[in-house]
Amino acid sequence: MEERMARNFLSLISHKFKTPLAAINGYAQLLSENTRDNLPEMVRKASASIYGQGTKLAALIETLLDFVGVDNLSAGELKMTETPVEELLREVEEEIKDKTPEVTLKVAVLDKFSVNVDKTLVKKALKQLAANGMKFNKSQEKLLIFSAQLKDGNKMISVGDNGIGIPGEEIPRIFNKFYQVEAAFTGQVEGWGLGLPLVKKIVELHKGRIFAKSQLEKGSAFTIVL
Ligand code: ADP
């Protein structure tokens, strides 16, 4: 019961923030881009900063709403379809490649198999893992690998990166809601600490599990077992 109230509260707060923030961002953008009225430099700078920070805040609110939406789902509400894993991975690659021209994307289907999944949700989970793999990555040449493999009859889908890695003792905690690895280590990356809990929830709705392996300064791999 308390859990449900907390979720409703989060959802209410995010919705209440959206409308005023849209007005603030809209006017801040207009002001910062106004070249006709000879506005003082101070006004232009201040409004550009308000617009920049406001846009980040709007993105955080979207993430929060997205999380609450998925967290409220039950397994019965999933739209399951039998999907070849290759199709799943290729579609994710297709959907992120235009937004990330600086990242090398690879798809490695080591075994061909199909999965019975809610495609939209599983793609959301894979895209979230990919976003993390790019966000926590300081390599000159960022690399993301989506792979599929059968192991002991288990269907495994992994997302690997060549990012900063995760300290071993942190791995058990990173799937907890609102948990972020020490800012000093990651360099104050923005977010809520809700990305991995979102992925975990999607995996659990599919009665699967997820684990992470990582090596500092080498990279990380998150594997979903279905
Ligand atoms: P957020 O991205 O909002 O910080 P997440 O729940 O997605 O929250 O991740 C929790 C923490 O786990 C992150 O703050 C980061 O420290 C760590 N993490 C997640 N994915 C990766 C990754 N691919 N490489 C390195 N660290 C990661």
Short mmCIF file of N, CA, C and O in Angstrom, two decimals, residues 51-165:
data_model
loop_
_atom_site.label_atom_id
_atom_site.label_comp_id
_atom_site.label_asym_id
_atom_site.label_seq_id
_atom_site.Cartn_x
_atom_site.Cartn_y
_atom_site.Cartn_z
N TYR A 51 17.30 28.31 -19.82
CA TYR A 51 16.82 27.35 -20.81
C TYR A 51 17.61 26.04 -20.75
O TYR A 51 17.05 24.95 -20.78
N GLY A 52 18.94 26.17 -20.63
CA GLY A 52 19.80 24.97 -20.57
C GLY A 52 19.48 24.10 -19.37
O GLY A 52 19.26 22.89 -19.49
N GLN A 53 19.40 24.73 -18.20
CA GLN A 53 19.13 23.96 -16.97
C GLN A 53 17.70 23.45 -16.96
O GLN A 53 17.42 22.34 -16.50
N GLY A 54 16.78 24.28 -17.49
CA GLY A 54 15.37 23.88 -17.52
C GLY A 54 15.16 22.67 -18.42
O GLY A 54 14.34 21.78 -18.12
N THR A 55 15.93 22.62 -19.51
CA THR A 55 15.81 21.48 -20.43
C THR A 55 16.29 20.20 -19.74
O THR A 55 15.69 19.14 -19.90
N LYS A 56 17.36 20.33 -18.95
CA LYS A 56 17.86 19.16 -18.21
C LYS A 56 16.83 18.69 -17.20
O LYS A 56 16.60 17.49 -17.03
N LEU A 57 16.21 19.66 -16.53
CA LEU A 57 15.20 19.32 -15.53
C LEU A 57 14.01 18.62 -16.20
O LEU A 57 13.47 17.62 -15.69
N ALA A 58 13.62 19.13 -17.37
CA ALA A 58 12.49 18.52 -18.09
C ALA A 58 12.82 17.07 -18.45
O ALA A 58 11.97 16.17 -18.34
N ALA A 59 14.08 16.83 -18.84
CA ALA A 59 14.49 15.46 -19.20
C ALA A 59 14.45 14.56 -17.97
O ALA A 59 14.03 13.40 -18.04
N LEU A 60 14.87 15.09 -16.83
CA LEU A 60 14.84 14.30 -15.58
C LEU A 60 13.40 13.93 -15.23
O LEU A 60 13.11 12.81 -14.79
N ILE A 61 12.49 14.88 -15.44
CA ILE A 61 11.08 14.61 -15.13
C ILE A 61 10.52 13.54 -16.07
O ILE A 61 9.77 12.64 -15.64
N GLU A 62 10.91 13.61 -17.34
CA GLU A 62 10.47 12.57 -18.29
C GLU A 62 10.95 11.18 -17.84
O GLU A 62 10.21 10.21 -17.89
N THR A 63 12.20 11.12 -17.37
CA THR A 63 12.75 9.84 -16.89
C THR A 63 11.94 9.33 -15.71
O THR A 63 11.64 8.14 -15.60
N LEU A 64 11.60 10.26 -14.83
CA LEU A 64 10.85 9.88 -13.63
C LEU A 64 9.47 9.33 -14.03
O LEU A 64 9.03 8.28 -13.54
N LEU A 65 8.81 10.03 -14.96
CA LEU A 65 7.49 9.60 -15.42
C LEU A 65 7.57 8.23 -16.10
O LEU A 65 6.72 7.37 -15.90
N ASP A 66 8.60 8.07 -16.90
CA ASP A 66 8.83 6.82 -17.61
C ASP A 66 8.99 5.68 -16.62
O ASP A 66 8.41 4.60 -16.77
N PHE A 67 9.77 5.93 -15.59
CA PHE A 67 10.01 4.91 -14.58
C PHE A 67 8.71 4.54 -13.86
O PHE A 67 8.38 3.36 -13.70
N VAL A 68 7.97 5.57 -13.45
CA VAL A 68 6.73 5.31 -12.71
C VAL A 68 5.76 4.50 -13.58
O VAL A 68 5.12 3.56 -13.11
N GLY A 69 5.71 4.86 -14.88
CA GLY A 69 4.83 4.15 -15.82
C GLY A 69 5.15 2.66 -15.85
O GLY A 69 4.25 1.82 -15.75
N VAL A 70 6.41 2.33 -15.96
CA VAL A 70 6.82 0.92 -16.04
C VAL A 70 6.68 0.24 -14.68
O VAL A 70 6.24 -0.90 -14.57
N ASP A 71 7.03 0.97 -13.63
CA ASP A 71 6.99 0.39 -12.29
C ASP A 71 5.56 0.01 -11.89
O ASP A 71 5.34 -0.87 -11.06
N ASN A 72 4.58 0.70 -12.49
CA ASN A 72 3.18 0.41 -12.17
C ASN A 72 2.62 -0.78 -12.94
O ASN A 72 1.51 -1.24 -12.67
N LEU A 73 3.38 -1.27 -13.93
CA LEU A 73 2.87 -2.36 -14.78
C LEU A 73 2.87 -3.70 -14.06
O LEU A 73 3.72 -3.96 -13.22
N SER A 74 1.92 -4.54 -14.42
CA SER A 74 1.98 -5.92 -13.93
C SER A 74 2.15 -6.84 -15.14
O SER A 74 1.86 -6.44 -16.28
N ALA A 75 2.61 -8.07 -14.88
CA ALA A 75 2.94 -8.98 -15.97
C ALA A 75 1.77 -9.18 -16.93
O ALA A 75 1.96 -9.32 -18.15
N GLY A 76 0.55 -9.16 -16.42
CA GLY A 76 -0.65 -9.37 -17.24
C GLY A 76 -0.86 -8.30 -18.30
O GLY A 76 -1.60 -8.50 -19.26
N GLU A 77 -0.26 -7.15 -18.11
CA GLU A 77 -0.46 -6.03 -19.05
C GLU A 77 0.53 -6.04 -20.21
O GLU A 77 0.47 -5.18 -21.09
N LEU A 78 1.45 -6.99 -20.21
CA LEU A 78 2.46 -7.03 -21.26
C LEU A 78 1.86 -7.53 -22.58
O LEU A 78 0.95 -8.34 -22.57
N LYS A 79 2.39 -6.98 -23.69
CA LYS A 79 1.94 -7.43 -25.00
C LYS A 79 3.03 -8.33 -25.59
O LYS A 79 3.96 -7.85 -26.23
N MET A 80 2.87 -9.62 -25.32
CA MET A 80 3.94 -10.55 -25.69
C MET A 80 3.87 -10.95 -27.16
O MET A 80 2.80 -11.24 -27.68
N THR A 81 5.04 -10.96 -27.81
CA THR A 81 5.13 -11.51 -29.16
C THR A 81 6.43 -12.32 -29.27
O THR A 81 7.44 -11.98 -28.66
N GLU A 82 6.36 -13.37 -30.07
CA GLU A 82 7.55 -14.19 -30.32
C GLU A 82 8.43 -13.41 -31.31
O GLU A 82 8.00 -13.11 -32.42
N THR A 83 9.63 -13.06 -30.89
CA THR A 83 10.47 -12.19 -31.72
C THR A 83 11.87 -12.79 -31.88
O THR A 83 12.51 -13.12 -30.88
N PRO A 84 12.37 -12.89 -33.12
CA PRO A 84 13.75 -13.35 -33.30
C PRO A 84 14.70 -12.35 -32.63
O PRO A 84 14.52 -11.14 -32.77
N VAL A 85 15.66 -12.87 -31.88
CA VAL A 85 16.53 -11.98 -31.11
C VAL A 85 17.32 -11.03 -32.03
O VAL A 85 17.57 -9.88 -31.68
N GLU A 86 17.64 -11.53 -33.22
CA GLU A 86 18.39 -10.69 -34.15
C GLU A 86 17.59 -9.44 -34.53
O GLU A 86 18.11 -8.33 -34.56
N GLU A 87 16.28 -9.66 -34.77
CA GLU A 87 15.40 -8.54 -35.12
C GLU A 87 15.38 -7.52 -33.98
O GLU A 87 15.49 -6.30 -34.21
N LEU A 88 15.29 -8.01 -32.77
CA LEU A 88 15.24 -7.15 -31.59
C LEU A 88 16.50 -6.27 -31.51
O LEU A 88 16.43 -5.04 -31.38
N LEU A 89 17.65 -6.91 -31.66
CA LEU A 89 18.91 -6.18 -31.52
C LEU A 89 19.14 -5.21 -32.68
O LEU A 89 19.60 -4.09 -32.48
N ARG A 90 18.77 -5.66 -33.88
CA ARG A 90 18.94 -4.78 -35.05
C ARG A 90 18.05 -3.54 -34.93
O ARG A 90 18.46 -2.44 -35.29
N GLU A 91 16.83 -3.74 -34.44
CA GLU A 91 15.93 -2.59 -34.30
C GLU A 91 16.47 -1.59 -33.27
O GLU A 91 16.41 -0.39 -33.48
N VAL A 92 17.02 -2.11 -32.17
CA VAL A 92 17.60 -1.21 -31.16
C VAL A 92 18.77 -0.45 -31.78
O VAL A 92 18.89 0.77 -31.64
N GLU A 93 19.62 -1.18 -32.51
CA GLU A 93 20.78 -0.55 -33.16
C GLU A 93 20.30 0.58 -34.09
O GLU A 93 20.79 1.71 -34.04
N GLU A 94 19.28 0.26 -34.89
CA GLU A 94 18.72 1.21 -35.85
C GLU A 94 18.20 2.47 -35.14
O GLU A 94 18.44 3.59 -35.57
N GLU A 95 17.52 2.25 -34.02
CA GLU A 95 16.88 3.37 -33.33
C GLU A 95 17.87 4.27 -32.60
O GLU A 95 17.56 5.42 -32.32
N ILE A 96 19.05 3.75 -32.25
CA ILE A 96 19.98 4.64 -31.54
C ILE A 96 21.11 5.16 -32.43
O ILE A 96 21.76 6.12 -32.07
N LYS A 97 21.30 4.56 -33.59
CA LYS A 97 22.52 4.91 -34.34
C LYS A 97 22.55 6.36 -34.84
O LYS A 97 23.61 6.97 -34.83
N ASP A 98 21.38 6.92 -35.21
CA ASP A 98 21.38 8.29 -35.69
C ASP A 98 21.69 9.30 -34.58
O ASP A 98 22.26 10.35 -34.82
N LYS A 99 21.28 8.92 -33.36
CA LYS A 99 21.50 9.86 -32.24
C LYS A 99 22.91 9.75 -31.68
O LYS A 99 23.31 10.56 -30.86
N THR A 100 23.66 8.73 -32.11
CA THR A 100 24.97 8.52 -31.51
C THR A 100 26.03 8.24 -32.58
O THR A 100 26.67 7.19 -32.58
N PRO A 101 26.22 9.21 -33.50
CA PRO A 101 27.14 8.96 -34.60
C PRO A 101 28.57 8.71 -34.12
O PRO A 101 29.37 8.09 -34.82
N GLU A 102 28.91 9.19 -32.91
CA GLU A 102 30.29 9.07 -32.41
C GLU A 102 30.56 7.71 -31.78
O GLU A 102 31.68 7.43 -31.36
N VAL A 103 29.52 6.88 -31.68
CA VAL A 103 29.69 5.58 -31.02
C VAL A 103 29.68 4.45 -32.06
O VAL A 103 28.86 4.45 -32.98
N THR A 104 30.61 3.50 -31.92
CA THR A 104 30.60 2.33 -32.81
C THR A 104 29.66 1.29 -32.21
O THR A 104 29.83 0.87 -31.07
N LEU A 105 28.65 0.89 -32.99
CA LEU A 105 27.68 -0.10 -32.52
C LEU A 105 27.94 -1.42 -33.22
O LEU A 105 28.19 -1.45 -34.43
N LYS A 106 27.89 -2.52 -32.44
CA LYS A 106 28.07 -3.83 -33.06
C LYS A 106 26.97 -4.77 -32.58
O LYS A 106 26.55 -4.69 -31.42
N VAL A 107 26.53 -5.62 -33.49
CA VAL A 107 25.55 -6.65 -33.10
C VAL A 107 26.19 -8.01 -33.36
O VAL A 107 26.66 -8.27 -34.47
N ALA A 108 26.26 -8.85 -32.33
CA ALA A 108 26.87 -10.17 -32.49
C ALA A 108 25.85 -11.24 -32.07
O ALA A 108 25.62 -11.44 -30.87
N VAL A 109 25.22 -11.86 -33.07
CA VAL A 109 24.27 -12.92 -32.75
C VAL A 109 25.00 -14.26 -32.85
O VAL A 109 25.19 -14.79 -33.93
N LEU A 110 25.44 -14.77 -31.71
CA LEU A 110 26.25 -16.00 -31.70
C LEU A 110 25.37 -17.23 -31.88
O LEU A 110 25.79 -18.24 -32.43
N ASP A 111 24.14 -17.15 -31.36
CA ASP A 111 23.16 -18.23 -31.57
C ASP A 111 21.84 -17.59 -31.98
O ASP A 111 21.47 -16.54 -31.45
N LYS A 112 21.17 -18.24 -32.92
CA LYS A 112 19.88 -17.68 -33.36
C LYS A 112 18.77 -18.28 -32.52
O LYS A 112 18.67 -19.49 -32.40
N PHE A 113 17.95 -17.42 -31.91
CA PHE A 113 16.80 -17.92 -31.17
C PHE A 113 15.73 -16.82 -31.11
O PHE A 113 16.00 -15.66 -31.45
N SER A 114 14.53 -17.23 -30.71
CA SER A 114 13.44 -16.25 -30.55
C SER A 114 13.13 -16.07 -29.08
O SER A 114 13.38 -16.97 -28.27
N VAL A 115 12.61 -14.91 -28.75
CA VAL A 115 12.20 -14.67 -27.36
C VAL A 115 10.75 -14.23 -27.35
O VAL A 115 10.29 -13.53 -28.26
N ASN A 116 10.02 -14.67 -26.31
CA ASN A 116 8.63 -14.26 -26.18
C ASN A 116 8.60 -13.07 -25.23
O ASN A 116 8.72 -13.22 -24.02
N VAL A 117 8.49 -11.87 -25.83
CA VAL A 117 8.65 -10.65 -25.02
C VAL A 117 7.66 -9.56 -25.41
O VAL A 117 7.06 -9.58 -26.48
N ASP A 118 7.51 -8.60 -24.52
CA ASP A 118 6.87 -7.33 -24.89
C ASP A 118 7.99 -6.52 -25.54
O ASP A 118 8.88 -6.01 -24.87
N LYS A 119 7.91 -6.45 -26.87
CA LYS A 119 9.03 -5.91 -27.64
C LYS A 119 9.34 -4.46 -27.25
O LYS A 119 10.51 -4.10 -27.09
N THR A 120 8.30 -3.66 -27.11
CA THR A 120 8.53 -2.24 -26.78
C THR A 120 9.29 -2.12 -25.46
O THR A 120 10.24 -1.35 -25.33
N LEU A 121 8.87 -2.91 -24.48
CA LEU A 121 9.51 -2.83 -23.17
C LEU A 121 10.95 -3.33 -23.19
O LEU A 121 11.84 -2.70 -22.62
N VAL A 122 11.17 -4.47 -23.85
CA VAL A 122 12.53 -5.02 -23.87
C VAL A 122 13.47 -4.09 -24.65
O VAL A 122 14.63 -3.89 -24.27
N LYS A 123 12.93 -3.47 -25.70
CA LYS A 123 13.76 -2.51 -26.44
C LYS A 123 14.08 -1.30 -25.56
O LYS A 123 15.19 -0.78 -25.59
N LYS A 124 13.11 -0.91 -24.76
CA LYS A 124 13.35 0.21 -23.82
C LYS A 124 14.48 -0.15 -22.85
O LYS A 124 15.38 0.65 -22.59
N ALA A 125 14.46 -1.39 -22.36
CA ALA A 125 15.49 -1.84 -21.42
C ALA A 125 16.86 -1.84 -22.11
O ALA A 125 17.85 -1.35 -21.55
N LEU A 126 16.91 -2.36 -23.33
CA LEU A 126 18.20 -2.43 -24.04
C LEU A 126 18.72 -1.03 -24.36
O LEU A 126 19.92 -0.76 -24.27
N LYS A 127 17.79 -0.13 -24.70
CA LYS A 127 18.22 1.24 -25.00
C LYS A 127 18.74 1.95 -23.75
O LYS A 127 19.66 2.74 -23.81
N GLN A 128 18.13 1.62 -22.61
CA GLN A 128 18.60 2.20 -21.35
C GLN A 128 20.02 1.70 -21.03
O GLN A 128 20.89 2.48 -20.65
N LEU A 129 20.25 0.42 -21.24
CA LEU A 129 21.60 -0.13 -20.99
C LEU A 129 22.61 0.51 -21.94
O LEU A 129 23.74 0.83 -21.55
N ALA A 130 22.17 0.71 -23.19
CA ALA A 130 23.06 1.34 -24.17
C ALA A 130 23.35 2.78 -23.76
O ALA A 130 24.50 3.23 -23.82
N ALA A 131 22.34 3.49 -23.30
CA ALA A 131 22.53 4.90 -22.88
C ALA A 131 23.53 4.96 -21.73
O ALA A 131 24.42 5.81 -21.72
N ASN A 132 23.43 4.03 -20.79
CA ASN A 132 24.39 4.00 -19.68
C ASN A 132 25.80 3.71 -20.19
O ASN A 132 26.77 4.30 -19.74
N GLY A 133 25.89 2.78 -21.13
CA GLY A 133 27.19 2.39 -21.67
C GLY A 133 27.89 3.56 -22.36
O GLY A 133 29.12 3.60 -22.43
N MET A 134 27.10 4.50 -22.85
CA MET A 134 27.71 5.68 -23.49
C MET A 134 27.96 6.79 -22.47
O MET A 134 28.95 7.51 -22.54
N LYS A 135 27.03 6.89 -21.50
CA LYS A 135 27.13 7.96 -20.50
C LYS A 135 28.34 7.75 -19.58
O LYS A 135 29.07 8.69 -19.30
N PHE A 136 28.54 6.52 -19.15
CA PHE A 136 29.64 6.24 -18.22
C PHE A 136 30.84 5.75 -19.02
O PHE A 136 31.33 4.64 -18.84
N ASN A 137 31.25 6.57 -19.97
CA ASN A 137 32.27 6.15 -20.92
C ASN A 137 33.12 7.35 -21.32
O ASN A 137 32.60 8.34 -21.84
N LYS A 138 34.40 7.27 -21.02
CA LYS A 138 35.26 8.40 -21.37
C LYS A 138 36.21 8.04 -22.51
O LYS A 138 37.14 8.78 -22.81
N SER A 139 36.02 6.86 -23.12
CA SER A 139 36.93 6.44 -24.19
C SER A 139 36.85 7.38 -25.38
O SER A 139 35.79 7.94 -25.67
N GLN A 140 37.97 7.51 -26.06
CA GLN A 140 38.00 8.31 -27.29
C GLN A 140 37.06 7.69 -28.31
O GLN A 140 36.31 8.39 -28.99
N GLU A 141 37.14 6.36 -28.41
CA GLU A 141 36.27 5.66 -29.36
C GLU A 141 35.31 4.78 -28.59
O GLU A 141 35.67 3.69 -28.15
N LYS A 142 34.12 5.29 -28.40
CA LYS A 142 33.13 4.56 -27.61
C LYS A 142 32.57 3.38 -28.41
O LYS A 142 32.28 3.50 -29.60
N LEU A 143 32.44 2.27 -27.70
CA LEU A 143 32.01 1.05 -28.37
C LEU A 143 30.87 0.41 -27.58
O LEU A 143 30.93 0.31 -26.36
N LEU A 144 29.84 -0.01 -28.31
CA LEU A 144 28.73 -0.73 -27.68
C LEU A 144 28.50 -2.01 -28.45
O LEU A 144 28.40 -1.99 -29.68
N ILE A 145 28.41 -3.11 -27.72
CA ILE A 145 28.17 -4.39 -28.40
C ILE A 145 26.89 -5.02 -27.87
O ILE A 145 26.76 -5.25 -26.65
N PHE A 146 25.97 -5.30 -28.76
CA PHE A 146 24.76 -6.04 -28.40
C PHE A 146 24.99 -7.48 -28.82
O PHE A 146 25.30 -7.75 -29.99
N SER A 147 24.84 -8.43 -27.89
CA SER A 147 25.06 -9.81 -28.31
C SER A 147 23.99 -10.74 -27.79
O SER A 147 23.30 -10.45 -26.80
N ALA A 148 23.85 -11.88 -28.49
CA ALA A 148 22.86 -12.89 -28.10
C ALA A 148 23.52 -14.24 -28.13
O ALA A 148 24.29 -14.56 -29.05
N GLN A 149 23.24 -15.04 -27.10
CA GLN A 149 23.92 -16.33 -26.98
C GLN A 149 23.05 -17.29 -26.17
O GLN A 149 22.33 -16.86 -25.26
N LEU A 150 23.15 -18.57 -26.51
CA LEU A 150 22.48 -19.60 -25.71
C LEU A 150 23.51 -20.24 -24.80
O LEU A 150 24.61 -20.57 -25.24
N LYS A 151 23.17 -20.38 -23.50
CA LYS A 151 24.10 -21.04 -22.59
C LYS A 151 23.31 -21.94 -21.66
O LYS A 151 22.44 -21.45 -20.94
N ASP A 152 23.59 -23.22 -21.70
CA ASP A 152 22.86 -24.20 -20.87
C ASP A 152 21.35 -24.04 -21.01
O ASP A 152 20.63 -24.05 -20.02
N GLY A 153 20.90 -23.80 -22.23
CA GLY A 153 19.47 -23.67 -22.47
C GLY A 153 18.92 -22.30 -22.09
O GLY A 153 17.74 -22.02 -22.28
N ASN A 154 19.77 -21.42 -21.56
CA ASN A 154 19.30 -20.07 -21.22
C ASN A 154 19.52 -19.12 -22.40
O ASN A 154 20.55 -19.19 -23.08
N LYS A 155 18.53 -18.23 -22.59
CA LYS A 155 18.66 -17.22 -23.65
C LYS A 155 19.28 -15.96 -23.04
O LYS A 155 18.70 -15.36 -22.14
N MET A 156 20.46 -15.61 -23.51
CA MET A 156 21.18 -14.48 -22.92
C MET A 156 21.32 -13.34 -23.93
O MET A 156 21.76 -13.56 -25.06
N ILE A 157 20.98 -12.14 -23.49
CA ILE A 157 21.15 -10.95 -24.32
C ILE A 157 22.03 -9.99 -23.52
O ILE A 157 21.71 -9.66 -22.38
N SER A 158 23.15 -9.57 -24.13
CA SER A 158 24.06 -8.69 -23.39
C SER A 158 24.28 -7.36 -24.09
O SER A 158 24.22 -7.27 -25.32
N VAL A 159 24.54 -6.35 -23.27
CA VAL A 159 24.97 -5.06 -23.78
C VAL A 159 26.32 -4.76 -23.13
O VAL A 159 26.42 -4.67 -21.91
N GLY A 160 27.36 -4.67 -23.96
CA GLY A 160 28.70 -4.44 -23.44
C GLY A 160 29.22 -3.07 -23.86
O GLY A 160 28.84 -2.55 -24.90
N ASP A 161 30.06 -2.48 -23.02
CA ASP A 161 30.65 -1.18 -23.38
C ASP A 161 32.12 -1.15 -23.00
O ASP A 161 32.60 -2.03 -22.28
N ASN A 162 32.84 -0.14 -23.51
CA ASN A 162 34.25 0.03 -23.13
C ASN A 162 34.41 1.28 -22.25
O ASN A 162 35.30 2.08 -22.43
N GLY A 163 33.45 1.41 -21.31
CA GLY A 163 33.41 2.60 -20.46
C GLY A 163 34.27 2.51 -19.21
O GLY A 163 35.22 1.72 -19.16
N ILE A 164 33.89 3.30 -18.21
CA ILE A 164 34.74 3.45 -17.01
C ILE A 164 34.73 2.24 -16.09
O ILE A 164 35.58 2.12 -15.22
N GLY A 165 33.74 1.36 -16.26
CA GLY A 165 33.65 0.20 -15.38
C GLY A 165 32.99 0.54 -14.05
O GLY A 165 32.75 1.72 -13.75
#
